[in-house]
mmCIF file of C-alpha atoms and ligand atoms in Angstrom:
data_model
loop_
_atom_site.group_PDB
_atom_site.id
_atom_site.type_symbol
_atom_site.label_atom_id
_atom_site.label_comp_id
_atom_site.label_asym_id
_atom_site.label_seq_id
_atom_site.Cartn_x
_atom_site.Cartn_y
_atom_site.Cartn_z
ATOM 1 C CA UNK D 10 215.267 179.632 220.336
ATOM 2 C CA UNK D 11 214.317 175.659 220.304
ATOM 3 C CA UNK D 12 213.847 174.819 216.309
ATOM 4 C CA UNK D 13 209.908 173.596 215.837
ATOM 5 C CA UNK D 14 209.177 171.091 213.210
ATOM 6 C CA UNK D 15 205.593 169.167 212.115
ATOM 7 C CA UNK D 16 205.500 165.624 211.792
ATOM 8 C CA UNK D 17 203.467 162.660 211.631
ATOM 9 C CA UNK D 18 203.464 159.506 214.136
ATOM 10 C CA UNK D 19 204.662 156.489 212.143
ATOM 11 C CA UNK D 20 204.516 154.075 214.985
ATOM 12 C CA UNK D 21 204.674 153.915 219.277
ATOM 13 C CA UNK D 22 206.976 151.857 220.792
ATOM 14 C CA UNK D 23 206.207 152.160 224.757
ATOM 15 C CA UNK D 24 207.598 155.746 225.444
ATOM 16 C CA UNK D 25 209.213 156.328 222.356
ATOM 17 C CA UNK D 26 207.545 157.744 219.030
ATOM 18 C CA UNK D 27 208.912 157.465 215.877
ATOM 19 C CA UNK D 28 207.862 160.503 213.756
ATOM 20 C CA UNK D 29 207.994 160.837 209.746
ATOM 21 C CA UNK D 30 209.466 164.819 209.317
ATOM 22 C CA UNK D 31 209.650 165.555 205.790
ATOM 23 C CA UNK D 32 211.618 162.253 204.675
ATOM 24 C CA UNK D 33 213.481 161.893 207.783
ATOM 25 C CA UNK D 34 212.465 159.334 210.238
ATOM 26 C CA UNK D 35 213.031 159.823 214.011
ATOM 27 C CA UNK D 36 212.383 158.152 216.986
ATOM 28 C CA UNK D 37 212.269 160.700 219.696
ATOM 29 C CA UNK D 38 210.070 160.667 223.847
ATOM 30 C CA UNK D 39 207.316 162.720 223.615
ATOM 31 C CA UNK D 40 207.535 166.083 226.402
ATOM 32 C CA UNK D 41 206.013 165.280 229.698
ATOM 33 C CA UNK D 42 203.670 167.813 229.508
ATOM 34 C CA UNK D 43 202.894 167.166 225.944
ATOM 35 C CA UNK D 44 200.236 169.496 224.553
ATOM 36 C CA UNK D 45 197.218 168.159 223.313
ATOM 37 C CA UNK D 46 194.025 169.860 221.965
ATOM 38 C CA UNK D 47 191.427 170.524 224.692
ATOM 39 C CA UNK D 48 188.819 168.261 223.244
ATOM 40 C CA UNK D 49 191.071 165.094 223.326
ATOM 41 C CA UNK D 50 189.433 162.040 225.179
ATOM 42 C CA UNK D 51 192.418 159.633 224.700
ATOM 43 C CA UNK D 52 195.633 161.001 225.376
ATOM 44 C CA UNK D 53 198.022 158.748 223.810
ATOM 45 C CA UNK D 54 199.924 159.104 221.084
ATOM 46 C CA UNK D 55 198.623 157.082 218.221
ATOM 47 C CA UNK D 56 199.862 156.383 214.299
ATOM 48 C CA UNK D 57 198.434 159.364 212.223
ATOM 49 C CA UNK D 58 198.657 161.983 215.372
ATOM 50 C CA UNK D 59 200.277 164.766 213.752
ATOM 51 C CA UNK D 60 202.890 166.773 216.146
ATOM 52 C CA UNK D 61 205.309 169.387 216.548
ATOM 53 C CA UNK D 62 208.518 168.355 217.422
ATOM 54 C CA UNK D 63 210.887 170.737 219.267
ATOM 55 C CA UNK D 64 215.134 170.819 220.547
ATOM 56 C CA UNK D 65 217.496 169.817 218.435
ATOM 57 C CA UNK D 66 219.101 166.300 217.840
ATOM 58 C CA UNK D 67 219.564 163.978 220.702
ATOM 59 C CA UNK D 68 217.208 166.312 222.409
ATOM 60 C CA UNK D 69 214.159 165.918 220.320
ATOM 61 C CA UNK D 70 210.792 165.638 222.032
ATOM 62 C CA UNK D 71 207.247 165.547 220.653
ATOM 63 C CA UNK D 72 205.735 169.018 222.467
ATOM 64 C CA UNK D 73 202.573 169.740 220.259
ATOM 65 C CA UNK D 74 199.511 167.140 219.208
ATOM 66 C CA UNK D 75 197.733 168.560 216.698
ATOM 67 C CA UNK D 76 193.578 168.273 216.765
ATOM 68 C CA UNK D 77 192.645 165.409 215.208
ATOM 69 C CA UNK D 78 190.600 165.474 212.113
ATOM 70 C CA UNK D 79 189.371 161.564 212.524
ATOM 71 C CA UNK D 80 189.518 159.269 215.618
ATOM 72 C CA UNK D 81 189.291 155.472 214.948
ATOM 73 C CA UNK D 82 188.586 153.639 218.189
ATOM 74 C CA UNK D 83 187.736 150.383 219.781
ATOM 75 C CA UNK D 84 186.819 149.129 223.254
ATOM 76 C CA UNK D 85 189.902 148.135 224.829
ATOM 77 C CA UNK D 86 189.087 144.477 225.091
ATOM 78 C CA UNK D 87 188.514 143.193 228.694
ATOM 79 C CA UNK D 88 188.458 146.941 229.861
ATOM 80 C CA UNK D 89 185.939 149.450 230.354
ATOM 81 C CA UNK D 90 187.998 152.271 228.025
ATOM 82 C CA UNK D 91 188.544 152.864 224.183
ATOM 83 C CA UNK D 92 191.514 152.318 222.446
ATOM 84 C CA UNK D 93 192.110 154.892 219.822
ATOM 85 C CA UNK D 94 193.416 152.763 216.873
ATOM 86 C CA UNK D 95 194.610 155.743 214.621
ATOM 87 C CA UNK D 96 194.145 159.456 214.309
ATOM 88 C CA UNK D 97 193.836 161.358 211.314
ATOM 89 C CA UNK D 98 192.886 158.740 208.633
ATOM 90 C CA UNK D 99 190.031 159.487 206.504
ATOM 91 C CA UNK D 100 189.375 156.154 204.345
ATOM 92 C CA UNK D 101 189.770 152.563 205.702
ATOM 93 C CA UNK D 102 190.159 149.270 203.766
ATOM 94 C CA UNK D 103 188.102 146.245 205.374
ATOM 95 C CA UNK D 104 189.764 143.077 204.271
ATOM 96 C CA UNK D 105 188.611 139.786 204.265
ATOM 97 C CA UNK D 106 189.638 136.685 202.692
ATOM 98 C CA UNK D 107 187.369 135.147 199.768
ATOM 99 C CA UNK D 108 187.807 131.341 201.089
ATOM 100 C CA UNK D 109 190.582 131.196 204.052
ATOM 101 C CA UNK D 110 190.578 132.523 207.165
ATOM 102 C CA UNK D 111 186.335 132.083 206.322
ATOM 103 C CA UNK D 112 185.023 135.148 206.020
ATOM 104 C CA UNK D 113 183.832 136.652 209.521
ATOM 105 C CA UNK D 114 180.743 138.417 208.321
ATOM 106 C CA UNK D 115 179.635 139.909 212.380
ATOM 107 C CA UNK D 116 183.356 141.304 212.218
ATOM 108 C CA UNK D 117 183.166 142.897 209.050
ATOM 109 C CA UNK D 118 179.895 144.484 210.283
ATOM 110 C CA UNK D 119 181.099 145.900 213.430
ATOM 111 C CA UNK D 120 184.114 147.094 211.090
ATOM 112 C CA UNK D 121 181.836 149.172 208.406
ATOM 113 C CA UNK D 122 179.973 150.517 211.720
ATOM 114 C CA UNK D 123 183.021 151.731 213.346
ATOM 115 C CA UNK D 124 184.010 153.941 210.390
ATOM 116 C CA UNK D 125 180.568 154.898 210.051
ATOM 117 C CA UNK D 126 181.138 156.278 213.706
ATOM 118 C CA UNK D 127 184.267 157.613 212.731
ATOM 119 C CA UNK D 128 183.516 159.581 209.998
ATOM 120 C CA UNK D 129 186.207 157.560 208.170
ATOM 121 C CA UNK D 130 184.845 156.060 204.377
ATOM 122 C CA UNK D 131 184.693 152.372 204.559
ATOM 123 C CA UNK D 132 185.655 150.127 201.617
ATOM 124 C CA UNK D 133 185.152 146.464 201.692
ATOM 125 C CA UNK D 134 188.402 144.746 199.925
ATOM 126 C CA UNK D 135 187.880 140.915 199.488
ATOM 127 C CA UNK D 136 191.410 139.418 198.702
ATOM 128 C CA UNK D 137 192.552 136.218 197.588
ATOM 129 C CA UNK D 138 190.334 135.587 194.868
ATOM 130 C CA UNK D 139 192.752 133.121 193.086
ATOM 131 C CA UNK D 140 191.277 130.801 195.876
ATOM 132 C CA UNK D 141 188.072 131.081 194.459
ATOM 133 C CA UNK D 142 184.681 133.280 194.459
ATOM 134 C CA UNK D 143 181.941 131.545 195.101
ATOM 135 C CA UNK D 144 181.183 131.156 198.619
ATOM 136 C CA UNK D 145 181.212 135.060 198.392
ATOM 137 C CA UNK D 146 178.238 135.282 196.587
ATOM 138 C CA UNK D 147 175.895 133.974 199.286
ATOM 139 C CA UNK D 148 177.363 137.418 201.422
ATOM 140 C CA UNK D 149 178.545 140.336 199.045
ATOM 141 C CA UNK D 150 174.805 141.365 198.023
ATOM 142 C CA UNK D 151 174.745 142.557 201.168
ATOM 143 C CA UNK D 152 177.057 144.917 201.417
ATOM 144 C CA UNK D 153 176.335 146.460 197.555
ATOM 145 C CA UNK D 154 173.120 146.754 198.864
ATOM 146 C CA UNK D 155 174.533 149.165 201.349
ATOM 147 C CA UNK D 156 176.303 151.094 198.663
ATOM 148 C CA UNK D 157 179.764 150.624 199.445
ATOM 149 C CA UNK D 158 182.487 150.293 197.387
ATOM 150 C CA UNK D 159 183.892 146.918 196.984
ATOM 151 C CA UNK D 160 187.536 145.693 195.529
ATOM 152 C CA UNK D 161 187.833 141.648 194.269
ATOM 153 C CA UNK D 162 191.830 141.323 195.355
ATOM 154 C CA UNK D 163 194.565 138.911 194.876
ATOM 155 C CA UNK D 164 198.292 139.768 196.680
ATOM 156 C CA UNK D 165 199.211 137.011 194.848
ATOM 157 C CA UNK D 166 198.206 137.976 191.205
ATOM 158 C CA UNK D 167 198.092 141.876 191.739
ATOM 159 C CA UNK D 168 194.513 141.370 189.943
ATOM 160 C CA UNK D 169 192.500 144.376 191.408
ATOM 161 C CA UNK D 170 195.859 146.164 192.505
ATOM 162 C CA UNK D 171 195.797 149.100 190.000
ATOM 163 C CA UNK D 172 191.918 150.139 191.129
ATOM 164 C CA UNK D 173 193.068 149.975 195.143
ATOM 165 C CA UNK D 174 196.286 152.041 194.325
ATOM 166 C CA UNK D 175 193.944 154.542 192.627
ATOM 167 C CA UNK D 176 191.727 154.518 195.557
ATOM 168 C CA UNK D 177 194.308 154.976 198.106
ATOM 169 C CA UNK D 178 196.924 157.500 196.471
ATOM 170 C CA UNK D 179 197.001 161.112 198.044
ATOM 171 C CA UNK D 180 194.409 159.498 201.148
ATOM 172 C CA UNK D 181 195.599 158.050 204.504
ATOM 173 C CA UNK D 182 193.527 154.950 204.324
ATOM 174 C CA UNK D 183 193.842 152.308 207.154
ATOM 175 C CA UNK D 184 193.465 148.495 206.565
ATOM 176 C CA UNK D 185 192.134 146.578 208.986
ATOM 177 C CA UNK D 186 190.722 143.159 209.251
ATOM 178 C CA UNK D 187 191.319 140.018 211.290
ATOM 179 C CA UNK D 188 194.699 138.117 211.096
ATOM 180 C CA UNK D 189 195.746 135.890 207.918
ATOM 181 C CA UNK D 190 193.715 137.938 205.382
ATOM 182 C CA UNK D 191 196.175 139.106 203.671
ATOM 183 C CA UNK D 192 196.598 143.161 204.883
ATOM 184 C CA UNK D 193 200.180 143.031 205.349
ATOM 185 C CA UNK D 194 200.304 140.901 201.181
ATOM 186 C CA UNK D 195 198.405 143.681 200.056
ATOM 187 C CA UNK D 196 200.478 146.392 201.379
ATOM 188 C CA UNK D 197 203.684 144.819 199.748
ATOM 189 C CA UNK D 198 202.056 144.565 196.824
ATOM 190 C CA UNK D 199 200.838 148.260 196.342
ATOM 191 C CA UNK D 200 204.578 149.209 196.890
ATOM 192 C CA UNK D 201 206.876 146.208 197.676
ATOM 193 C CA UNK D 202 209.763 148.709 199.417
ATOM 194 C CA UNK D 203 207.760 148.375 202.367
ATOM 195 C CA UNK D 204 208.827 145.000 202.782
ATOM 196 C CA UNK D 205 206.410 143.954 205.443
ATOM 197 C CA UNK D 206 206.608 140.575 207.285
ATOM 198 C CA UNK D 207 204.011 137.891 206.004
ATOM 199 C CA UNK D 208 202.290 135.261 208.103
ATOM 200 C CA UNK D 209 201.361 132.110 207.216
ATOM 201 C CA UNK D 210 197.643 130.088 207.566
ATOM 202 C CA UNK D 211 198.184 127.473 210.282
ATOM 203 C CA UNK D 212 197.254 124.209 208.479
ATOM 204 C CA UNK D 213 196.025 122.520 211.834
ATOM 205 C CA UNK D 214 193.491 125.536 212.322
ATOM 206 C CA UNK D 215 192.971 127.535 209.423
ATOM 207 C CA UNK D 216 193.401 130.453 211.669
ATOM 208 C CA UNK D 217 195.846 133.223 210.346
ATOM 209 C CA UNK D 218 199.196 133.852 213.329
ATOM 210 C CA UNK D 219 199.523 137.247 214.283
ATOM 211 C CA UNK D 220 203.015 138.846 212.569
ATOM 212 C CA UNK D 221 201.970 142.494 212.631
ATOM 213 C CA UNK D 222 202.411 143.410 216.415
ATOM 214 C CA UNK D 223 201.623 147.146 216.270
ATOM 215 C CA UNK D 224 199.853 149.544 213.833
ATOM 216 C CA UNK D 225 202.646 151.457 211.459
ATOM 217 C CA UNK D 226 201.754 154.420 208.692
ATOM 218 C CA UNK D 227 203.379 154.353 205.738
ATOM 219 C CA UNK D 228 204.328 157.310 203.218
ATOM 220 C CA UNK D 229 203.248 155.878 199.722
ATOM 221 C CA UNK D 230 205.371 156.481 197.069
ATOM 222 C CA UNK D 231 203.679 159.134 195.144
ATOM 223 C CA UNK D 232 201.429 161.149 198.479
ATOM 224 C CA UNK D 233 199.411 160.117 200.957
ATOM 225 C CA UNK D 234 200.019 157.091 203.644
ATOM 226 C CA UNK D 235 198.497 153.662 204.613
ATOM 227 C CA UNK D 236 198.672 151.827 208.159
ATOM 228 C CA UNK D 237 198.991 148.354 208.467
ATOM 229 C CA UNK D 238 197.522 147.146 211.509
ATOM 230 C CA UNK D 239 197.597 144.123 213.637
ATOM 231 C CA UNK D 240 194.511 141.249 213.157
ATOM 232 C CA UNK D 241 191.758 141.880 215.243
ATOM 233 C CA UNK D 242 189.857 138.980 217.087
ATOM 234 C CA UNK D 243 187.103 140.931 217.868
ATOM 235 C CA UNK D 244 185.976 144.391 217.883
ATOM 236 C CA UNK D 245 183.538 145.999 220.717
ATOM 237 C CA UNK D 246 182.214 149.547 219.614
ATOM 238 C CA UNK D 247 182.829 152.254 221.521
ATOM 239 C CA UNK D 248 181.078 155.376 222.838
ATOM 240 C CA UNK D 249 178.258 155.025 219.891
ATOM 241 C CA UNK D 250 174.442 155.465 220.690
ATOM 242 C CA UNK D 251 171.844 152.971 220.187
ATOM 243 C CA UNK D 252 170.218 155.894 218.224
ATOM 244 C CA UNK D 253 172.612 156.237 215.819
ATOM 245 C CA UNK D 254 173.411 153.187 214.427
ATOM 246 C CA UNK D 255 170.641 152.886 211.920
ATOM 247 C CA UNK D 256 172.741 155.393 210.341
ATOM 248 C CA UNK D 257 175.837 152.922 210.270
ATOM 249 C CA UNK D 258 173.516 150.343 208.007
ATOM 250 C CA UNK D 259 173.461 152.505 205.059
ATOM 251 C CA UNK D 260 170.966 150.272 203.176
ATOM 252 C CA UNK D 261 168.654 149.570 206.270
ATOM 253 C CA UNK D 262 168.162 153.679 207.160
ATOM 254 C CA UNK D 263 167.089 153.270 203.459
ATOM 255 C CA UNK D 264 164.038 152.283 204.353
ATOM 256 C CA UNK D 265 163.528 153.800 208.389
ATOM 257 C CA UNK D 266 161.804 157.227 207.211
ATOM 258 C CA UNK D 267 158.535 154.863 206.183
ATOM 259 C CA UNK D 268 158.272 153.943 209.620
ATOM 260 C CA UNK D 269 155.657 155.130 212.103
ATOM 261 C CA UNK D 270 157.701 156.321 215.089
ATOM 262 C CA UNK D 271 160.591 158.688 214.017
ATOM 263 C CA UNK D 272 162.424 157.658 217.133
ATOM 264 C CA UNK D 273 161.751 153.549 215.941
ATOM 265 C CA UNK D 274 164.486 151.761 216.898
ATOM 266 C CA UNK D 275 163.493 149.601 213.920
ATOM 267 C CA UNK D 276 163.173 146.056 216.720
ATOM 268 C CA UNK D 277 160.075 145.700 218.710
ATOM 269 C CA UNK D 278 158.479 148.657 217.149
ATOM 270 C CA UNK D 279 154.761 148.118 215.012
ATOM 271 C CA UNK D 280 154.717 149.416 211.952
ATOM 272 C CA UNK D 281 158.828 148.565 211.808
ATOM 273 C CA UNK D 282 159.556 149.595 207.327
ATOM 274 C CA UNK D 283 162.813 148.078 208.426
ATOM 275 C CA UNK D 284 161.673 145.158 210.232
ATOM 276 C CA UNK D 285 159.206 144.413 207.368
ATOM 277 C CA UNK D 286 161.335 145.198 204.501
ATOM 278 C CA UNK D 287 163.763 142.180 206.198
ATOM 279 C CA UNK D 288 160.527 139.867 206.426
ATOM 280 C CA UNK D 289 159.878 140.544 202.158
ATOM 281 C CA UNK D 290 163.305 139.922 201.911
ATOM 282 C CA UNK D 291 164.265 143.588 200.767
ATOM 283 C CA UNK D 292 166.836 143.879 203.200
ATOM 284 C CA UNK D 293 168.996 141.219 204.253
ATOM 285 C CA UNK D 294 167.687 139.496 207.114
ATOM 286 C CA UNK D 295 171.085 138.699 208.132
ATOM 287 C CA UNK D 296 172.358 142.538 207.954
ATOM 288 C CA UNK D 297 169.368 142.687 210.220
ATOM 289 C CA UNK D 298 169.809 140.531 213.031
ATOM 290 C CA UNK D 299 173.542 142.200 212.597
ATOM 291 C CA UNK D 300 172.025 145.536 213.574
ATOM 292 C CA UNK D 301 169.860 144.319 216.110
ATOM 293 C CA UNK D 302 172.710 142.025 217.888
ATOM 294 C CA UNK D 303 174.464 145.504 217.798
ATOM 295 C CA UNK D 304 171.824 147.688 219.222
ATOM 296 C CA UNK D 305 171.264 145.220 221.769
ATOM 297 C CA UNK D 306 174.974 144.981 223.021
ATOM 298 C CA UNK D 307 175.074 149.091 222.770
ATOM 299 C CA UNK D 308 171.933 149.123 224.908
ATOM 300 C CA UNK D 309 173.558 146.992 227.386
ATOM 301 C CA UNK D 310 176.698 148.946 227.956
ATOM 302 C CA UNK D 311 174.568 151.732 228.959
ATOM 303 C CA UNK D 312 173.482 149.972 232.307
HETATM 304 N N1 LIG J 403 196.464 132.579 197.841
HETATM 305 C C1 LIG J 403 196.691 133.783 198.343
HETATM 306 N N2 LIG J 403 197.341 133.917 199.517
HETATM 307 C C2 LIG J 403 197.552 135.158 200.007
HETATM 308 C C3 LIG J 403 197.090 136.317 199.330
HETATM 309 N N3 LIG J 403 197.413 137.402 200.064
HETATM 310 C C4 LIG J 403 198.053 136.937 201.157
HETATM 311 N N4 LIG J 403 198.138 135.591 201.131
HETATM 312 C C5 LIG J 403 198.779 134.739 202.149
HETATM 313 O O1 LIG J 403 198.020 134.811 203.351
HETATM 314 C C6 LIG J 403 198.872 134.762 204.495
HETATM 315 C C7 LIG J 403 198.617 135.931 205.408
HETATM 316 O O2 LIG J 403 199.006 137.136 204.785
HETATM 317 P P1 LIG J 403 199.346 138.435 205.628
HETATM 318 O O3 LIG J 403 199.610 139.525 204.661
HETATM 319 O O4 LIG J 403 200.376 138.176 206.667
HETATM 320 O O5 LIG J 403 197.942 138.669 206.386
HETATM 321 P P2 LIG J 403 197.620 139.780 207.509
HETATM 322 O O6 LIG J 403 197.672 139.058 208.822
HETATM 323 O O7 LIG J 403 196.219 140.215 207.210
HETATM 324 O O8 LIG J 403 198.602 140.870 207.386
HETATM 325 C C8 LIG J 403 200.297 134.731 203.930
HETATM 326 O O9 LIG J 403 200.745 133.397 203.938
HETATM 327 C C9 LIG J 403 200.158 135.252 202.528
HETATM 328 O O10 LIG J 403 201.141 134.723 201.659
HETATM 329 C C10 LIG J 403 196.414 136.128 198.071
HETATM 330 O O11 LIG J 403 195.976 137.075 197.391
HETATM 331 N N5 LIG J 403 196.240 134.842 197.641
HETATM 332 MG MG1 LIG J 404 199.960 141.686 208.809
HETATM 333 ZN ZN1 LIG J 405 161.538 150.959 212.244
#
């Protein structure tokens, strides 16, 4: 009778998976006809995917995929597929840097939207704030506007690191972001046994250098997990209708029920709430032209 035991994926490595069961790590194959849930689009194994692992010792595969609760992907870039990031995480920390890398506000966007999609809670963590804060305040309006919760971090001085501990224990929170922000910092400084590797700012370009190659979930301490993830460049949505991303703009669907057409797609429309609340200046016109970029692109990939 082959022994069955649940897990969680704590990182893929080509074929191999290694798998967090109870506070044993392994690093087993997964089955060749691994069973997944009917429903699943992507049928890779991801960090998060939680499995049953079967056999005994050197013959340990992965055999079961559990349904997953959350699915966090991206368009693969230069392909016409998704990439499922991770499975099974239900908050996600956007990071971005107060001064350097500059902020990259489009990315951020596209970020809040995906979790939006996801059904994942988004939190917008701005870290290294011994730098300096004000070049943020030209930006950060926007996003209380929108409601969401919003961390002022420093690796470096551990100022805001008790409130994103708080936020984070007994979750399985993602952080994502672009390169050089400061995920993998932050992560060492919530627990330092993780012991992740650091990157450095390139002085010629101000750009961050990639050092986290592949997404990894971590158990924290005291319950729950993070993943650290590798900077992303760019971030094309996937599989999300033009229709529903008013919805993914918290503070713009705010204002889309005063419009004429229920089906306004809040652009071309007359009698646009949104369109006009951007032209008083109650919504950011910037958020705006966000949105509309986005619909635009979304609309396009339907062709
Ligand atoms: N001044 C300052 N530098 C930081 C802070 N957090 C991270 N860094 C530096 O930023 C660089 C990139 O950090 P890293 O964690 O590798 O970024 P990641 O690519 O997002 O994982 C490293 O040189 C860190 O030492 C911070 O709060 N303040
Ligand atoms: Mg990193
Ligand atoms: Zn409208």
């Amino acid at each position: 009778m082959a022994e069955r035991v649940a897990g969680v994926v704590t990182a893929v490595h080509g074929p191999l998976v290694r798998v967090q069961v109870g506070v044993e790590a392994l690093v087993v194959p997964a089955r060749r006809r691994l069973r997944w849930p009917e429903a699943t689009a992507d049928r890779r194994l991801v960090v998060g995917d939680h499995v049953l692992v079967e056999g005994s010792h050197a013959s340990r595969v992965v055999a079961v995929v559990e349904r997953r609760s959350t699915t966090l992907s991206r368009r693969s870039p230069g392909e016409n597929r998704s990439r499922v990031i991770a499975a099974n995480v239900d908050q996600a920390v956007v990071v971005t840097a107060a001064v350097s890398p500059e902020p990259n506000l489009r990315l951020i966007d596209r970020l809040l939207v995906a979790c939006h999609h996801a059904g994942i809670a988004p939190i917008l963590c701005v870290n290294k704030v011994d730098q300096g804060t004000d070049g943020i305040e030209a930006w950060i309006g926007d996003y209380q506007d929108g409601g969401y919760t919003i961390l002022l971090v420093s690796a470096r001085t551990a100022r805001g690191m008790g409130s994103l501990k708080r936020l984070v224990a007994e979750h399985t929170t993602l952080f994502c972001g672009p390169s050089g922000v400061g995920k993998s910092a932050i992560l060492n400084a919530i627990h330092p046994g993780y012991r992740l590797v650091e990157g450095s700012i390139s002085e010629a370009t101000g750009k961050g250098r990639h050092t986290t190659s592949t997404a990894q979930l971590l158990p924290l301490p005291g319950g729950g997990f993070v993943v650290d993830t590798p900077g992303v460049r760019e971030f094309g949505l996937w599989d999300l209708a033009p229709a529903k991303l008013p919805e993914c703009f918290p503070e713009l669907a705010r204002f889309s029920r005063h419009c004429s057409f229920t089906s306004c797609a809040h652009a071309e429309e007359p009698d646009c709430a949104v369109r006009d609340a951007a032209q008083r200046g109650e919504l950011s016109s910037r958020r705006y032209t966000s949105y509309l970029k986005l619909r635009q692109e979304l609309s396009e990939s339907l062709d």
